[in-house]
Short mmCIF file of C-alpha atoms in Angstrom, two decimals:
data_model
loop_
_atom_site.label_atom_id
_atom_site.label_comp_id
_atom_site.label_asym_id
_atom_site.label_seq_id
_atom_site.Cartn_x
_atom_site.Cartn_y
_atom_site.Cartn_z
CA MET Y 1 53.31 6.31 -25.25
CA ARG Y 2 54.25 9.04 -27.73
CA PRO Y 3 54.49 12.54 -26.17
CA GLU Y 4 52.05 14.06 -28.66
CA LEU Y 5 49.36 11.67 -27.39
CA ILE Y 6 49.89 12.77 -23.79
CA PHE Y 7 50.28 16.49 -24.54
CA PRO Y 8 48.28 16.94 -27.78
CA VAL Y 9 47.48 20.64 -27.36
CA CYS Y 10 51.03 21.55 -26.39
CA PHE Y 11 52.59 19.58 -29.25
CA SER Y 12 50.16 20.93 -31.84
CA SER Y 13 51.58 24.44 -31.30
CA LEU Y 14 55.27 23.50 -31.30
CA SER Y 15 57.58 23.62 -34.28
CA PRO Y 16 59.54 20.43 -35.12
CA GLY Y 17 62.67 21.98 -33.65
CA GLN Y 18 60.95 22.92 -30.40
CA ARG Y 19 59.52 19.42 -30.11
CA GLN Y 20 62.96 17.87 -30.55
CA LEU Y 21 64.59 20.12 -27.95
CA LEU Y 22 61.85 19.50 -25.36
CA THR Y 23 61.75 15.73 -25.79
CA THR Y 24 65.51 15.07 -26.01
CA SER Y 25 66.60 17.19 -23.05
CA ASP Y 26 66.39 13.95 -21.03
CA GLU Y 27 67.86 10.67 -22.26
CA THR Y 28 64.44 9.06 -21.97
CA PHE Y 29 61.15 10.93 -22.30
CA VAL Y 30 59.31 10.80 -18.97
CA PRO Y 31 55.83 12.36 -19.18
CA GLY Y 32 55.89 13.53 -15.56
CA ARG Y 33 59.04 15.57 -16.18
CA PHE Y 34 57.78 17.29 -19.29
CA PRO Y 35 56.07 20.25 -17.54
CA ALA Y 36 59.30 21.01 -15.61
CA THR Y 37 61.33 20.76 -18.83
CA VAL Y 38 58.96 23.20 -20.50
CA ALA Y 39 59.27 25.60 -17.56
CA ALA Y 40 63.09 25.48 -17.77
CA LEU Y 41 63.20 26.07 -21.55
CA GLN Y 42 60.08 28.20 -21.92
CA GLU Y 43 61.89 31.55 -22.20
CA SER Y 44 64.74 30.36 -24.42
CA LEU Y 45 62.31 28.69 -26.83
CA GLN Y 46 60.07 31.77 -26.80
CA LEU Y 47 57.03 29.75 -25.76
CA PRO Y 48 53.86 31.45 -24.48
CA ALA Y 49 54.05 32.40 -20.79
CA TYR Y 50 51.27 29.96 -19.93
CA PHE Y 51 52.87 26.97 -21.74
CA ALA Y 52 54.33 25.18 -18.72
CA GLU Y 53 50.98 25.44 -16.92
CA LEU Y 54 49.22 24.04 -19.97
CA ALA Y 55 51.62 21.08 -19.90
CA ARG Y 56 50.78 20.50 -16.22
CA LEU Y 57 47.07 20.59 -17.07
CA GLU Y 58 47.43 18.11 -19.93
CA PHE Y 59 49.51 15.77 -17.82
CA ALA Y 60 46.89 15.80 -15.05
CA LEU Y 61 44.23 14.99 -17.65
CA PHE Y 62 46.39 12.12 -18.92
CA GLN Y 63 46.74 10.75 -15.36
CA VAL Y 64 42.97 10.77 -14.86
CA ARG Y 65 42.47 9.03 -18.19
CA GLU Y 66 45.02 6.40 -17.27
CA THR Y 67 43.50 5.88 -13.82
CA GLY Y 68 40.17 4.95 -15.37
CA VAL Y 69 37.04 3.71 -13.69
CA ALA Y 70 38.92 0.72 -12.26
CA ALA Y 71 40.07 2.98 -9.43
CA MET Y 72 36.47 3.61 -8.41
CA PRO Y 73 35.43 1.48 -5.44
CA ALA Y 74 32.24 -0.50 -5.83
CA GLN Y 75 30.99 0.90 -2.53
CA VAL Y 76 32.22 3.19 0.24
CA ASP Y 77 31.26 3.16 3.91
CA ARG Y 78 31.58 6.91 4.47
CA LEU Y 79 31.72 10.12 2.46
CA THR Y 80 34.87 9.81 0.34
CA ILE Y 81 36.70 11.94 -2.23
CA ASN Y 82 36.54 10.56 -5.75
CA PRO Y 83 39.82 8.62 -6.09
CA THR Y 84 40.32 9.79 -9.68
CA LEU Y 85 40.30 13.45 -8.65
CA GLN Y 86 43.15 15.75 -9.69
CA LEU Y 87 42.92 19.18 -8.03
CA LEU Y 88 45.32 21.43 -9.88
CA GLN Y 89 46.38 24.94 -8.85
CA LEU Y 90 47.34 26.83 -12.01
CA GLY Y 91 48.96 30.21 -12.44
CA TRP Y 92 46.83 31.06 -15.47
CA LYS Y 93 43.06 31.41 -15.59
CA ASN Y 94 40.86 29.83 -18.29
CA LEU Y 95 43.49 27.39 -19.56
CA LEU Y 96 40.63 24.92 -19.88
CA SER Y 97 39.51 26.93 -22.92
CA LEU Y 98 42.41 25.33 -24.81
CA LEU Y 99 41.23 21.77 -24.14
CA PRO Y 100 38.42 20.41 -26.34
CA GLU Y 101 37.38 18.01 -23.54
CA ALA Y 102 36.40 20.94 -21.29
CA GLY Y 103 33.47 22.08 -23.45
CA GLN Y 104 31.68 25.16 -22.11
CA ALA Y 105 33.56 24.89 -18.80
CA GLY Y 106 36.61 26.23 -20.63
CA GLU Y 107 35.19 29.53 -21.88
CA GLY Y 108 36.98 32.82 -21.19
CA ALA Y 109 40.12 34.75 -22.09
CA LEU Y 110 43.52 33.61 -20.81
CA ARG Y 111 45.06 35.80 -18.13
CA PRO Y 112 47.84 35.41 -15.53
CA GLU Y 113 45.74 34.69 -12.47
CA GLU Y 114 45.52 31.71 -10.11
CA GLU Y 115 42.79 29.18 -10.75
CA LEU Y 116 41.95 25.82 -9.19
CA VAL Y 117 40.83 23.18 -11.67
CA LEU Y 118 39.10 19.85 -11.03
CA ILE Y 119 39.67 16.83 -13.26
CA TYR Y 120 37.98 13.52 -12.44
CA ARG Y 121 35.83 10.71 -13.77
CA GLN Y 122 32.13 10.49 -13.00
CA PRO Y 123 31.53 7.42 -10.80
CA ALA Y 124 28.33 6.46 -12.62
CA ASP Y 125 29.55 6.30 -16.20
CA GLY Y 126 33.28 7.10 -16.19
CA ARG Y 127 32.75 10.35 -18.08
CA LEU Y 128 35.61 12.86 -17.79
CA VAL Y 129 34.85 16.10 -15.94
CA LEU Y 130 37.07 19.17 -16.32
CA ARG Y 131 35.96 22.40 -14.71
CA PRO Y 132 37.10 25.23 -12.46
CA ALA Y 133 36.59 24.55 -8.76
CA ASN Y 134 34.13 26.75 -6.92
CA ASP Y 135 33.88 27.64 -3.23
CA GLY Y 136 31.36 24.84 -2.63
CA ASP Y 137 33.69 22.24 -4.12
CA LEU Y 138 36.57 23.39 -1.93
CA LEU Y 139 34.40 23.46 1.19
CA ALA Y 140 33.12 19.93 0.50
CA LEU Y 141 36.66 18.64 0.00
CA LYS Y 142 37.88 20.36 3.18
CA ILE Y 143 35.03 18.89 5.25
CA VAL Y 144 35.77 15.37 4.03
CA VAL Y 145 39.57 15.59 4.26
CA GLU Y 146 39.55 17.12 7.73
CA GLN Y 147 36.50 15.08 8.85
CA ILE Y 148 34.67 18.19 10.03
CA PRO Y 149 31.12 17.51 11.28
CA PRO Y 150 28.60 19.49 9.19
CA GLU Y 151 27.24 21.05 12.38
CA ALA Y 152 30.72 22.39 13.24
CA ALA Y 153 31.21 23.71 9.71
CA ALA Y 154 27.83 25.45 9.90
CA SER Y 155 28.69 27.01 13.25
CA GLU Y 156 32.08 28.23 12.03
CA GLY Y 157 30.62 29.67 8.85
CA GLN Y 158 27.57 31.09 10.66
CA VAL Y 159 25.19 29.38 8.23
CA THR Y 160 22.47 26.78 8.65
CA VAL Y 161 23.48 23.12 8.74
CA GLY Y 162 21.13 22.59 5.82
CA ARG Y 163 23.33 24.81 3.71
CA ILE Y 164 26.36 22.66 4.54
CA ASP Y 165 24.38 19.49 3.81
CA ARG Y 166 23.39 20.91 0.43
CA VAL Y 167 27.04 21.66 -0.39
CA LEU Y 168 27.96 18.04 0.36
CA ASP Y 169 24.95 16.70 -1.52
CA LEU Y 170 25.76 18.79 -4.59
CA ALA Y 171 29.38 17.61 -4.55
CA THR Y 172 28.09 14.04 -4.37
CA ALA Y 173 25.59 14.59 -7.18
CA GLU Y 174 28.39 15.97 -9.36
CA GLY Y 175 30.61 12.95 -8.64
CA LEU Y 176 33.27 14.89 -6.73
CA LEU Y 177 32.44 12.88 -3.61
CA LEU Y 178 31.31 9.29 -3.24
CA LYS Y 179 28.80 8.35 -0.56
CA PRO Y 180 27.54 5.06 0.83
CA PRO Y 181 24.37 3.60 -0.68
CA SER Y 182 20.98 4.28 0.85
CA ALA Y 183 20.34 2.29 4.00
CA ILE Y 184 16.60 2.54 3.32
CA CYS Y 185 16.47 -0.71 1.39
CA ARG Y 186 14.19 -3.71 1.18
CA ASN Y 187 15.01 -6.92 2.98
CA PRO Y 188 15.98 -9.30 0.13
CA GLN Y 189 14.65 -12.27 2.10
CA THR Y 190 11.12 -10.87 2.15
CA PHE Y 191 11.29 -8.85 -1.09
CA PRO Y 192 13.00 -11.06 -3.70
CA ARG Y 193 13.76 -9.52 -7.07
CA GLY Y 194 10.99 -11.45 -8.77
CA GLU Y 195 10.74 -10.98 -12.51
CA GLN Y 196 13.63 -8.64 -13.30
CA ILE Y 197 12.26 -5.72 -11.34
CA PRO Y 198 14.84 -2.88 -11.53
CA ALA Y 199 17.16 -2.51 -8.56
CA ALA Y 200 16.01 1.09 -8.15
CA TYR Y 201 12.75 -0.17 -6.63
CA PHE Y 202 14.56 -1.84 -3.72
CA ALA Y 203 16.39 1.14 -2.21
CA ALA Y 204 15.01 4.63 -1.61
CA PRO Y 205 17.08 7.82 -1.95
CA VAL Y 206 14.47 9.88 -0.03
CA PHE Y 207 12.73 9.29 3.29
CA THR Y 208 9.51 11.24 3.87
CA LEU Y 209 7.93 12.18 7.15
CA GLN Y 210 4.22 12.81 6.60
CA TRP Y 211 3.75 15.13 9.52
CA HIS Y 212 0.26 15.94 10.75
CA ILE Y 213 1.20 18.98 12.81
CA THR Y 214 -2.37 19.88 13.78
CA GLN Y 215 -5.82 18.39 13.91
CA VAL Y 216 -7.39 21.81 13.34
CA CYS Y 217 -9.11 22.05 9.97
CA ASP Y 218 -11.35 24.52 8.18
CA LEU Y 219 -13.22 21.65 6.51
CA HIS Y 220 -15.18 18.68 7.79
CA CYS Y 221 -15.04 16.15 4.98
CA LYS Y 222 -17.42 13.21 5.00
CA HIS Y 223 -14.58 10.70 4.51
CA CYS Y 224 -12.18 12.14 7.11
CA TYR Y 225 -10.30 9.28 8.78
CA ASP Y 226 -9.42 11.11 11.99
CA ARG Y 227 -11.29 13.90 13.78
CA SER Y 228 -9.85 12.97 17.17
CA ASP Y 229 -8.83 15.67 19.61
CA ARG Y 230 -5.08 15.45 20.12
CA MET Y 231 -2.60 17.48 22.10
CA ALA Y 232 -1.31 20.47 20.12
CA LEU Y 233 2.27 20.15 18.92
CA PRO Y 234 4.64 22.23 21.07
CA LEU Y 235 7.00 24.22 18.83
CA ASP Y 236 10.13 23.14 20.70
CA ARG Y 237 9.23 19.48 20.26
CA GLY Y 238 8.49 20.12 16.61
CA LEU Y 239 11.94 21.59 16.05
CA ALA Y 240 13.47 18.66 17.93
CA ILE Y 241 11.68 16.25 15.55
CA LEU Y 242 13.22 18.11 12.61
CA ASP Y 243 16.68 17.69 14.16
CA ASP Y 244 15.93 14.02 14.71
CA LEU Y 245 14.71 13.56 11.14
CA ARG Y 246 17.82 15.22 9.70
CA GLY Y 247 20.06 13.01 11.82
CA PHE Y 248 18.17 9.87 10.80
CA CYS Y 249 18.36 10.73 7.11
CA ARG Y 250 22.06 11.64 7.15
CA ALA Y 251 22.86 8.43 9.02
CA HIS Y 252 20.89 6.40 6.47
CA GLN Y 253 22.37 8.23 3.46
CA VAL Y 254 19.06 9.56 2.16
CA GLN Y 255 17.54 12.95 1.49
CA GLY Y 256 14.92 13.86 4.07
CA GLN Y 257 11.53 15.30 3.19
CA VAL Y 258 8.77 16.69 5.37
CA SER Y 259 5.25 16.68 3.97
CA PHE Y 260 3.35 19.04 6.25
CA SER Y 261 -0.24 17.93 6.71
CA GLY Y 262 -3.09 18.07 9.21
CA GLY Y 263 -5.93 18.97 9.60
CA ASN Y 264 -4.87 22.00 7.69
CA PRO Y 265 -1.16 22.54 8.44
CA LEU Y 266 -1.40 26.23 7.60
CA LEU Y 267 -3.70 26.69 10.61
CA TYR Y 268 -0.94 25.54 12.98
CA PRO Y 269 0.11 28.75 14.78
CA HIS Y 270 3.84 28.09 14.31
CA PHE Y 271 3.70 26.75 10.76
CA LEU Y 272 6.16 29.26 9.29
CA GLU Y 273 8.67 28.56 12.08
CA LEU Y 274 8.47 24.81 11.43
CA TYR Y 275 8.66 25.32 7.67
CA GLN Y 276 11.72 27.54 8.11
CA GLY Y 277 13.19 24.93 10.45
CA ALA Y 278 12.82 22.21 7.83
CA VAL Y 279 14.50 24.35 5.17
CA ASP Y 280 17.30 25.35 7.55
CA ARG Y 281 18.06 21.67 8.12
CA GLY Y 282 18.32 20.90 4.43
CA LEU Y 283 15.05 18.95 4.34
CA LEU Y 284 12.74 19.05 1.36
CA ALA Y 285 9.43 20.63 2.36
CA ALA Y 286 6.01 19.95 0.84
CA ILE Y 287 2.50 20.92 1.88
CA LEU Y 288 -0.69 18.84 1.90
CA GLY Y 289 -3.40 21.32 2.77
CA ASN Y 290 -6.36 23.44 1.71
CA PRO Y 291 -6.47 26.53 -0.51
CA ALA Y 292 -4.64 29.46 1.05
CA PRO Y 293 -4.62 33.22 0.41
CA ARG Y 294 -1.93 34.79 -1.76
CA ALA Y 295 -0.41 36.56 1.26
CA VAL Y 296 0.16 33.25 3.04
CA MET Y 297 1.73 31.66 -0.02
CA GLU Y 298 4.03 34.63 -0.51
CA LYS Y 299 5.28 34.27 3.06
CA ILE Y 300 6.04 30.60 2.37
CA LEU Y 301 7.80 31.49 -0.89
CA ALA Y 302 9.89 34.07 0.91
CA ILE Y 303 11.35 31.18 2.94
CA HIS Y 304 11.63 28.59 0.16
CA LYS Y 305 9.46 27.27 -2.65
CA PRO Y 306 7.74 24.05 -1.51
CA GLU Y 307 8.46 20.86 -3.43
CA PHE Y 308 4.74 20.71 -4.12
CA PHE Y 309 1.41 21.82 -2.71
CA GLN Y 310 -1.29 19.15 -2.69
CA VAL Y 311 -5.00 19.85 -2.40
CA SER Y 312 -7.97 17.52 -2.76
CA LEU Y 313 -10.99 17.27 -5.00
CA GLU Y 314 -13.56 14.48 -4.73
CA GLY Y 315 -15.18 14.71 -8.14
CA LEU Y 316 -17.08 17.26 -10.17
CA PRO Y 317 -18.43 20.40 -8.41
CA GLU Y 318 -21.69 19.07 -6.97
CA HIS Y 319 -20.26 15.85 -5.54
CA ASN Y 320 -17.05 17.48 -4.35
CA ASP Y 321 -18.91 20.19 -2.48
CA TYR Y 322 -21.20 17.56 -0.93
CA ILE Y 323 -18.10 15.84 0.49
CA ARG Y 324 -15.94 18.88 1.31
CA GLY Y 325 -18.33 21.78 1.72
CA LYS Y 326 -20.11 24.37 -0.39
CA GLY Y 327 -17.86 26.45 -2.63
CA HIS Y 328 -14.81 24.23 -2.11
CA PHE Y 329 -14.49 23.20 -5.78
CA ALA Y 330 -14.36 26.80 -7.00
CA ARG Y 331 -11.86 27.76 -4.30
CA VAL Y 332 -9.55 24.91 -5.35
CA LEU Y 333 -9.63 25.94 -9.01
CA ASP Y 334 -8.80 29.53 -8.05
CA PHE Y 335 -5.98 28.28 -5.84
CA LEU Y 336 -4.55 26.08 -8.59
CA GLU Y 337 -4.42 29.18 -10.78
CA LEU Y 338 -2.50 30.98 -8.00
CA LEU Y 339 -0.04 28.08 -7.68
CA GLN Y 340 0.58 28.21 -11.43
CA GLU Y 341 1.19 31.94 -11.24
CA LEU Y 342 3.65 31.50 -8.36
CA GLY Y 343 5.47 28.63 -10.09
CA ILE Y 344 4.63 26.09 -7.37
CA TYR Y 345 4.21 22.45 -8.44
CA SER Y 346 0.56 21.56 -7.84
CA MET Y 347 -1.05 18.22 -7.07
CA VAL Y 348 -4.70 17.20 -6.76
CA MET Y 349 -5.64 14.04 -4.87
CA LEU Y 350 -9.02 12.31 -5.03
CA THR Y 351 -10.37 9.68 -2.64
CA LEU Y 352 -12.04 7.05 -4.81
CA THR Y 353 -15.49 5.82 -3.76
CA ARG Y 354 -18.41 4.10 -5.42
CA ASP Y 355 -20.12 7.47 -5.82
CA ASN Y 356 -17.32 9.30 -7.67
CA LEU Y 357 -15.94 6.44 -9.77
CA GLU Y 358 -17.49 7.78 -12.98
CA GLN Y 359 -16.35 11.34 -12.27
CA VAL Y 360 -12.61 10.64 -12.16
CA LEU Y 361 -11.90 10.83 -15.90
CA PRO Y 362 -14.07 13.91 -16.53
CA LEU Y 363 -12.39 15.63 -13.57
CA ALA Y 364 -8.96 14.71 -14.92
CA GLU Y 365 -9.88 16.24 -18.27
CA LEU Y 366 -11.10 19.41 -16.55
CA LEU Y 367 -7.77 19.63 -14.69
CA ARG Y 368 -5.63 18.93 -17.76
CA ASP Y 369 -4.15 22.43 -18.01
CA ARG Y 370 -4.78 23.50 -14.43
CA VAL Y 371 -2.63 21.12 -12.38
CA ASP Y 372 0.78 19.48 -12.65
CA LEU Y 373 -0.34 16.12 -11.25
CA PHE Y 374 -3.70 14.47 -10.60
CA THR Y 375 -4.19 11.05 -9.04
CA PHE Y 376 -6.30 9.14 -6.54
CA ASN Y 377 -6.29 6.88 -3.51
CA ARG Y 378 -8.93 4.29 -2.83
CA LEU Y 379 -11.20 4.98 0.14
CA ALA Y 380 -9.96 3.56 3.42
CA MET Y 381 -13.10 2.72 5.39
CA VAL Y 382 -11.70 4.22 8.57
CA GLY Y 383 -13.10 6.96 10.77
CA GLU Y 384 -15.90 8.86 9.07
CA GLY Y 385 -14.89 7.20 5.81
CA ALA Y 386 -16.48 3.99 7.10
CA SER Y 387 -19.88 5.53 6.33
CA LEU Y 388 -19.11 5.82 2.61
CA GLN Y 389 -19.24 3.04 0.03
CA SER Y 390 -16.09 1.61 -1.49
CA VAL Y 391 -15.87 0.77 -5.16
CA GLN Y 392 -17.18 -2.69 -5.95
CA PRO Y 393 -14.07 -4.91 -6.28
CA GLN Y 394 -15.42 -6.49 -9.46
CA ASP Y 395 -15.56 -3.06 -11.11
CA TYR Y 396 -12.06 -2.00 -10.22
CA ALA Y 397 -9.91 -3.68 -12.89
CA GLY Y 398 -12.04 -2.20 -15.65
CA PHE Y 399 -11.78 1.27 -14.10
CA LEU Y 400 -7.98 1.01 -13.85
CA SER Y 401 -7.74 0.03 -17.53
CA LYS Y 402 -9.76 3.09 -18.53
CA TYR Y 403 -7.69 5.31 -16.25
CA LEU Y 404 -4.37 4.08 -17.67
CA ALA Y 405 -5.64 4.52 -21.23
CA ALA Y 406 -6.75 8.09 -20.48
CA ALA Y 407 -3.46 8.85 -18.72
CA ARG Y 408 -1.58 8.16 -21.94
CA GLN Y 409 -3.36 11.17 -23.47
CA ASN Y 410 -3.51 13.44 -20.42
CA PRO Y 411 -0.13 14.54 -19.02
CA CYS Y 412 -1.48 15.55 -15.61
CA MET Y 413 -2.79 12.05 -14.81
CA SER Y 414 -0.34 10.14 -12.61
CA ARG Y 415 -0.11 6.45 -11.82
CA LYS Y 416 -0.26 5.70 -8.11
CA ASP Y 417 -2.34 2.66 -7.18
CA ASN Y 418 -0.13 -0.44 -6.88
CA LEU Y 419 -2.66 -2.61 -8.66
CA MET Y 420 -2.06 -0.73 -11.91
CA ASN Y 421 1.06 -2.86 -12.22
CA ILE Y 422 -1.11 -5.92 -12.79
CA ILE Y 423 -2.43 -4.35 -15.98
CA LEU Y 424 0.97 -3.08 -17.07
CA ARG Y 425 2.43 -6.56 -16.66
CA ARG Y 426 -0.45 -8.09 -18.58
CA GLU Y 427 0.19 -5.63 -21.43
CA ASN Y 428 3.96 -6.30 -21.35
CA LEU Y 429 4.66 -2.68 -20.39
CA PRO Y 430 7.30 -1.55 -17.89
CA LEU Y 431 6.16 -1.65 -14.28
CA PHE Y 432 6.25 1.53 -12.21
CA GLY Y 433 7.10 2.07 -8.56
CA GLY Y 434 3.56 1.96 -7.25
CA CYS Y 435 1.98 4.02 -4.48
CA ALA Y 436 5.10 5.31 -2.74
CA GLY Y 437 7.63 4.45 -5.43
CA TYR Y 438 8.41 1.06 -3.81
CA GLY Y 439 5.01 -0.58 -3.78
CA CYS Y 440 3.41 0.02 -0.41
CA GLY Y 441 5.93 2.28 1.32
CA ALA Y 442 4.32 2.17 4.76
CA ALA Y 443 7.13 2.25 7.38
CA PHE Y 444 9.63 1.85 4.54
CA ASN Y 445 10.31 5.14 2.78
CA PHE Y 446 7.80 7.09 4.84
CA PHE Y 447 5.80 7.06 8.01
CA THR Y 448 3.51 9.48 9.80
CA ILE Y 449 3.80 11.47 13.01
CA LEU Y 450 0.74 13.06 14.63
CA PRO Y 451 0.65 16.26 16.73
CA ASP Y 452 1.02 14.33 19.99
CA GLY Y 453 4.07 12.41 18.73
CA GLU Y 454 2.25 9.18 17.81
CA ALA Y 455 3.89 7.52 14.82
CA HIS Y 456 1.94 5.35 12.37
CA ALA Y 457 3.12 3.30 9.42
CA CYS Y 458 0.38 4.92 7.30
CA ARG Y 459 -1.94 7.76 8.22
CA LYS Y 460 -4.91 6.23 6.44
CA PHE Y 461 -5.48 3.58 9.10
CA PRO Y 462 -4.47 2.93 12.73
CA SER Y 463 -0.95 1.49 12.45
CA TYR Y 464 0.84 2.55 15.61
CA ILE Y 465 4.61 2.02 15.53
CA GLY Y 466 5.83 4.25 18.36
CA ASN Y 467 5.99 7.79 19.71
CA ALA Y 468 8.49 10.34 18.41
CA PHE Y 469 8.47 12.26 21.69
CA GLU Y 470 9.59 9.16 23.56
CA GLN Y 471 11.70 7.06 21.17
CA GLY Y 472 13.07 9.03 18.26
CA ILE Y 473 12.73 8.32 14.57
CA SER Y 474 15.53 5.76 14.25
CA ALA Y 475 14.23 3.63 17.12
CA ILE Y 476 10.73 3.75 15.66
CA TYR Y 477 11.90 2.87 12.15
CA HIS Y 478 13.94 -0.12 13.30
CA GLY Y 479 11.40 -1.28 15.87
CA GLU Y 480 9.43 -4.49 15.53
CA PRO Y 481 6.03 -2.81 14.82
CA ALA Y 482 7.50 -0.87 11.88
CA ARG Y 483 9.21 -4.02 10.56
CA ARG Y 484 5.90 -5.84 10.66
CA TYR Y 485 4.10 -3.22 8.57
CA ARG Y 486 7.12 -2.86 6.28
CA ALA Y 487 7.02 -6.58 5.51
CA GLY Y 488 3.44 -6.25 4.23
CA SER Y 489 1.03 -9.10 3.83
CA ALA Y 490 2.21 -12.70 3.89
CA ALA Y 491 -0.38 -13.39 1.20
CA CYS Y 492 1.67 -11.29 -1.22
CA ALA Y 493 5.01 -12.95 -0.47
CA PRO Y 494 5.07 -15.33 -3.50
CA CYS Y 495 3.80 -12.70 -5.96
CA PRO Y 496 6.37 -11.80 -8.65
CA ILE Y 497 5.39 -8.10 -8.69
CA ARG Y 498 5.27 -7.70 -4.93
CA PRO Y 499 8.21 -5.23 -4.72
CA VAL Y 500 6.17 -2.71 -6.72
CA CYS Y 501 2.77 -3.70 -5.37
CA GLY Y 502 1.65 -5.28 -2.10
CA GLY Y 503 -1.82 -3.80 -2.46
CA CYS Y 504 -3.04 -1.16 0.01
CA LEU Y 505 -2.81 -1.98 3.71
CA ALA Y 506 -5.33 0.75 4.59
CA VAL Y 507 -7.92 -0.77 2.27
CA VAL Y 508 -7.24 -4.24 3.71
CA HIS Y 509 -7.79 -2.86 7.22
CA GLY Y 510 -10.97 -1.07 6.15
CA PHE Y 511 -12.43 -4.38 4.99
CA GLY Y 512 -11.79 -5.87 8.43
CA LEU Y 513 -8.94 -8.07 7.23
CA ASP Y 514 -5.50 -8.72 8.72
CA VAL Y 515 -2.92 -6.46 7.04
CA CYS Y 516 -0.12 -8.91 7.91
CA GLN Y 517 -1.85 -11.96 6.46
CA ASP Y 518 -4.55 -11.04 3.95
CA LYS Y 519 -4.20 -9.70 0.44
CA ASP Y 520 -5.89 -6.61 -0.92
CA PRO Y 521 -9.52 -7.54 -1.67
CA TYR Y 522 -9.25 -5.64 -4.96
CA CYS Y 523 -6.31 -7.70 -6.23
CA PHE Y 524 -7.13 -9.24 -9.62
CA PHE Y 525 -3.73 -10.74 -10.45
CA ALA Y 526 -4.60 -14.21 -11.73
CA GLU Y 527 -1.19 -15.61 -10.76
CA ALA Y 528 -1.29 -14.16 -7.24
CA PRO Y 529 -1.91 -16.56 -4.35
CA ALA Y 530 -5.40 -16.74 -2.93
CA GLY Y 531 -4.17 -15.58 0.49
CA GLN Y 532 -6.16 -15.75 3.66
CA GLY Y 533 -8.87 -13.25 2.77
CA ARG Y 534 -12.11 -13.82 4.55
#
């Protein structure tokens, strides 16, 4: 290859005589020797003081280009440094400003000062990356090269382990490190690909623990599915669960999330300690609760902004306050305004019943500019919810069609119910991930833990899969009860959209059916099997 193609910036600034002297000093031009040749002749040829370093930089860029994406392994079994990486220690700072490939990463005046530069290809698309290395990059590389456990790195640096995890995760997100694929993935024998459903719906990058840390609540809603009196969560056991969750998620190559719920999680006496504990362990933290005073929210923000704060409304003011208590609707609207002011992502959830079916779209319109996301779950006739009336199954398909049509005009309206995919398929529109992003995610990309350690596949119905105080999260997740719920209903097995559907197990249970055998009584997919519904 011609030298000017390997060192284009260098050669563009050389005179013809300088080019001849530099390329004929050896009998045969060897690109790898060129930087040393430049260094030897730099003074005599009156080249800029940085010229030899620029040649080193261009040669490293050439090597990465030549390496190409072919050097990228299809999969790794542990955290690994990107094999295309060139880490270059230069004696001049901001040399990247001379390379057009560096873009904005190369801004700044040249000066004689040491700088470490990273050059590599992105694993996803092969794109070239050229940028100065920062302290986080160097720490991530050191941890991987020396195989330092994150806990040891955190102890040595006197920081939280979550901070170390975030350094490694950022290096992975930027392509500097390669990591194994998520181990939270569907069993291909029970979840076949069906009709070209994207691979993204078969493996989850995040595992969520929906954690009901207290049964104490300042409301008494008419559809509450559990008012049982359970042992209060001891703080030390709560912190141990957070350690367990972090370990499970790191071992399974996923990001961990805790969705604090209850009761009202903010009424748990050690809520801030648990919230801080989740953040310190690098876990995403979200809150499913009731409206809270500004002072409480500011204390939470002082620790870390939650991923979202979810509250509930059950319809327009009169009906909502009948279900949740007088004045609740107004308090929620005031609280949504506070969340907007504080920059916290807000979500409103509605439990769909026969009585509020016609109020959903008007409520969504009222919330249009007040909330980031609005959606609904169907009533699970469990606990006190058994006294309410579910939507008539024959009315449901028509309601979903109206909801999806309205959602196209209202940005706050989110798709959640799995059965929406039936309509999307019928209209030849792309399918979405369904309830939990992977159809029914019960015991797949989430499960629930109660204050006394009981674990359930889904909080909306009794679905016991173990006890976190006795077994640990990994043992529960891989146990037979969790596998059974994760497999879903046998009636859905032949359905082509099953990976993004599977109905709602809680609704199936509420109708007195077998969640492992019967299909969702609301299913209106004409091609779906009849199942064993009674």
